[in-house]
PDB file of C-alpha atoms in Angstrom:
ATOM      1  CA  MET H 706       0.000   0.000   0.000  1.00 47.00           C
ATOM      2  CA  ASN H 707       3.009   2.343  -0.029  1.00 52.00           C
ATOM      3  CA  GLY H 708       3.008   2.741  -3.814  1.00 54.00           C
ATOM      4  CA  LEU H 709       1.868   5.648  -5.880  1.00 49.00           C
ATOM      5  CA  PRO H 710      -1.653   5.418  -7.274  1.00 49.00           C
ATOM      6  CA  LYS H 711      -1.430   4.350 -10.900  1.00 53.00           C
ATOM      7  CA  GLN H 712      -2.340   6.886 -13.564  1.00 51.00           C
ATOM      8  CA  GLY H 713      -4.270   6.113 -16.724  1.00 49.00           C
ATOM      9  CA  ALA H 714      -2.149   5.267 -19.754  1.00 46.00           C
ATOM     10  CA  GLY H 715      -3.384   8.116 -21.931  1.00 49.00           C
ATOM     11  CA  THR H 716      -3.400  10.968 -19.423  1.00 50.00           C
ATOM     12  CA  GLY H 717      -0.507  12.799 -21.101  1.00 56.00           C
ATOM     13  CA  GLY H 718       1.063  13.652 -17.738  1.00 61.00           C
ATOM     14  CA  ASP H 719       4.658  14.773 -17.710  1.00 85.00           C
ATOM     15  CA  LEU H 720       7.465  14.022 -15.300  1.00 89.00           C
ATOM     16  CA  GLY H 721       6.616  17.009 -13.105  1.00 88.00           C
ATOM     17  CA  ASN H 722       3.065  15.775 -12.583  1.00 86.00           C
ATOM     18  CA  GLU H 723       4.298  12.282 -11.760  1.00 89.00           C
ATOM     19  CA  VAL H 724       6.805  13.599  -9.217  1.00 92.00           C
ATOM     20  CA  GLU H 725       4.158  15.826  -7.654  1.00 90.00           C
ATOM     21  CA  GLY H 726       1.744  12.893  -7.448  1.00 88.00           C
ATOM     22  CA  TYR H 727       4.409  10.703  -5.881  1.00 92.00           C
ATOM     23  CA  LEU H 728       5.265  13.327  -3.275  1.00 93.00           C
ATOM     24  CA  LEU H 729       1.614  13.926  -2.445  1.00 92.00           C
ATOM     25  CA  TRP H 730       1.032  10.182  -2.015  1.00 93.00           C
ATOM     26  CA  GLN H 731       4.095   9.839   0.221  1.00 94.00           C
ATOM     27  CA  ALA H 732       2.760  12.700   2.352  1.00 94.00           C
ATOM     28  CA  ARG H 733      -0.545  10.814   2.578  1.00 94.00           C
ATOM     29  CA  VAL H 734       1.327   7.662   3.668  1.00 95.00           C
ATOM     30  CA  ALA H 735       3.242   9.589   6.337  1.00 95.00           C
ATOM     31  CA  GLU H 736       0.005  11.179   7.558  1.00 95.00           C
ATOM     32  CA  ALA H 737      -1.722   7.787   7.794  1.00 95.00           C
ATOM     33  CA  GLU H 738       1.190   6.318   9.734  1.00 95.00           C
ATOM     34  CA  GLN H 739       1.256   9.302  12.101  1.00 95.00           C
ATOM     35  CA  ARG H 740      -2.487   9.062  12.730  1.00 94.00           C
ATOM     36  CA  ALA H 741      -2.107   5.332  13.406  1.00 94.00           C
ATOM     37  CA  ARG H 742       0.619   6.027  15.985  1.00 93.00           C
ATOM     38  CA  GLU H 743      -1.571   8.668  17.620  1.00 93.00           C
ATOM     39  CA  PHE H 744      -4.487   6.228  17.708  1.00 92.00           C
ATOM     40  CA  THR H 745      -2.504   3.512  19.461  1.00 92.00           C
ATOM     41  CA  GLY H 746      -0.634   5.968  21.696  1.00 89.00           C
ATOM     42  CA  SER H 747      -3.393   6.088  24.290  1.00 88.00           C
ATOM     43  CA  LEU H 748      -3.817   2.308  24.359  1.00 89.00           C
ATOM     44  CA  ASP H 749      -1.167   1.563  26.995  1.00 89.00           C
ATOM     45  CA  TRP H 750      -2.319  -2.010  27.538  1.00 91.00           C
ATOM     46  CA  LEU H 751      -1.277  -3.170  24.029  1.00 89.00           C
ATOM     47  CA  THR H 752       1.819  -5.264  23.566  1.00 90.00           C
ATOM     48  CA  THR H 753       4.392  -4.060  21.054  1.00 91.00           C
ATOM     49  CA  ALA H 754       3.277  -6.649  18.485  1.00 94.00           C
ATOM     50  CA  GLN H 755      -0.373  -5.733  18.938  1.00 93.00           C
ATOM     51  CA  ARG H 756       0.422  -2.019  18.655  1.00 93.00           C
ATOM     52  CA  GLU H 757       2.391  -2.575  15.428  1.00 94.00           C
ATOM     53  CA  GLU H 758      -0.403  -4.718  13.954  1.00 95.00           C
ATOM     54  CA  ILE H 759      -3.080  -2.146  14.770  1.00 94.00           C
ATOM     55  CA  GLU H 760      -0.929   0.670  13.375  1.00 95.00           C
ATOM     56  CA  ARG H 761      -0.321  -1.311  10.195  1.00 96.00           C
ATOM     57  CA  ARG H 762      -4.022  -2.070   9.717  1.00 96.00           C
ATOM     58  CA  TYR H 763      -5.095   1.478  10.570  1.00 95.00           C
ATOM     59  CA  ALA H 764      -2.618   2.952   8.076  1.00 96.00           C
ATOM     60  CA  ALA H 765      -3.597   0.413   5.398  1.00 96.00           C
ATOM     61  CA  ASP H 766      -7.291   1.231   5.882  1.00 96.00           C
ATOM     62  CA  SER H 767      -6.593   4.974   5.696  1.00 95.00           C
ATOM     63  CA  LEU H 768      -4.611   4.531   2.476  1.00 96.00           C
ATOM     64  CA  ARG H 769      -7.284   2.300   0.972  1.00 96.00           C
ATOM     65  CA  ARG H 770      -9.883   4.987   1.690  1.00 96.00           C
ATOM     66  CA  ALA H 771      -7.610   7.719   0.308  1.00 94.00           C
ATOM     67  CA  ARG H 772      -7.080   5.714  -2.889  1.00 94.00           C
ATOM     68  CA  ALA H 773     -10.835   5.235  -3.288  1.00 96.00           C
ATOM     69  CA  ASP H 774     -11.387   8.975  -2.793  1.00 94.00           C
ATOM     70  CA  LEU H 775      -8.732   9.803  -5.388  1.00 92.00           C
ATOM     71  CA  GLU H 776     -10.225   7.353  -7.865  1.00 94.00           C
ATOM     72  CA  ARG H 777     -13.683   8.906  -7.407  1.00 96.00           C
ATOM     73  CA  VAL H 778     -12.269  12.405  -7.926  1.00 95.00           C
ATOM     74  CA  ALA H 779     -10.344  11.280 -11.021  1.00 92.00           C
ATOM     75  CA  ALA H 780     -13.445   9.633 -12.486  1.00 96.00           C
ATOM     76  CA  ARG H 781     -15.490  12.777 -11.862  1.00 97.00           C
ATOM     77  CA  CYS H 782     -12.784  14.932 -13.469  1.00 95.00           C
ATOM     78  CA  MET H 783     -12.808  12.738 -16.551  1.00 96.00           C
ATOM     79  CA  SER H 784     -16.602  12.876 -16.825  1.00 97.00           C
ATOM     80  CA  LEU H 785     -16.579  16.663 -16.415  1.00 97.00           C
ATOM     81  CA  ARG H 786     -13.891  16.981 -19.059  1.00 96.00           C
ATOM     82  CA  ALA H 787     -15.931  14.899 -21.514  1.00 96.00           C
ATOM     83  CA  GLU H 788     -19.017  16.983 -20.743  1.00 97.00           C
ATOM     84  CA  TYR H 789     -17.186  20.282 -21.268  1.00 97.00           C
ATOM     85  CA  GLU H 790     -15.584  19.047 -24.476  1.00 97.00           C
ATOM     86  CA  GLN H 791     -19.034  18.105 -25.799  1.00 97.00           C
ATOM     87  CA  ARG H 792     -20.433  21.516 -24.866  1.00 97.00           C
ATOM     88  CA  TYR H 793     -17.470  23.237 -26.506  1.00 97.00           C
ATOM     89  CA  ARG H 794     -18.048  21.295 -29.735  1.00 97.00           C
ATOM     90  CA  GLU H 795     -21.732  22.272 -29.692  1.00 97.00           C
ATOM     91  CA  LEU H 796     -20.893  25.922 -29.052  1.00 97.00           C
ATOM     92  CA  ARG H 797     -18.306  25.922 -31.835  1.00 97.00           C
ATOM     93  CA  ARG H 798     -20.832  24.343 -34.213  1.00 97.00           C
ATOM     94  CA  ARG H 799     -23.474  26.951 -33.306  1.00 97.00           C
ATOM     95  CA  CYS H 800     -21.004  29.817 -33.730  1.00 98.00           C
ATOM     96  CA  LEU H 801     -20.006  28.529 -37.148  1.00 97.00           C
ATOM     97  CA  ALA H 802     -23.653  28.144 -38.172  1.00 97.00           C
ATOM     98  CA  MET H 803     -24.452  31.665 -36.958  1.00 97.00           C
ATOM     99  CA  THR H 804     -21.440  33.104 -38.805  1.00 97.00           C
ATOM    100  CA  LEU H 805     -22.448  31.343 -42.022  1.00 97.00           C
ATOM    101  CA  ALA H 806     -26.048  32.537 -41.642  1.00 97.00           C
ATOM    102  CA  VAL H 807     -24.940  36.152 -41.119  1.00 97.00           C
ATOM    103  CA  CYS H 808     -22.574  35.933 -44.117  1.00 97.00           C
ATOM    104  CA  ALA H 809     -25.363  34.482 -46.265  1.00 97.00           C
ATOM    105  CA  ALA H 810     -27.750  37.220 -45.147  1.00 97.00           C
ATOM    106  CA  LEU H 811     -25.211  39.955 -45.866  1.00 97.00           C
ATOM    107  CA  THR H 812     -24.424  38.458 -49.252  1.00 96.00           C
ATOM    108  CA  THR H 813     -28.132  38.328 -50.070  1.00 96.00           C
ATOM    109  CA  VAL H 814     -28.638  41.955 -48.963  1.00 96.00           C
ATOM    110  CA  ALA H 815     -25.594  43.073 -50.967  1.00 95.00           C
ATOM    111  CA  ALA H 816     -26.822  41.207 -54.068  1.00 95.00           C
ATOM    112  CA  LEU H 817     -30.260  42.798 -53.714  1.00 94.00           C
ATOM    113  CA  LEU H 818     -28.768  46.251 -53.314  1.00 93.00           C
ATOM    114  CA  LEU H 819     -26.595  45.759 -56.375  1.00 92.00           C
ATOM    115  CA  ALA H 820     -29.582  44.546 -58.368  1.00 88.00           C
ATOM    116  CA  LEU H 821     -31.538  47.705 -57.643  1.00 84.00           C
TER     117      LEU H 821
END
């Protein structure tokens, strides 16, 4: 569970993004381990082996939840991107149609004026 969350193959990320992602994930790992130590700190009756096992499981659960959260955010980002790209294509199509309609109207008006 200490590894970096895997990115999609076609994301186009560069080395800087990968390094940033790695560093952010390592900070998340350190935070999970620290929270696990704080959790078991008040449990004085635990043996060393029990304390280590609880810390390991607590940190693993925290990282599993963090990974799930990141995957949900990434999926939502991808769906939003697809939605915005579709809207942009529609807007571009409408702008082109409006431009062609205005040009056709102006050409018609100019032809009528020249005919008079």
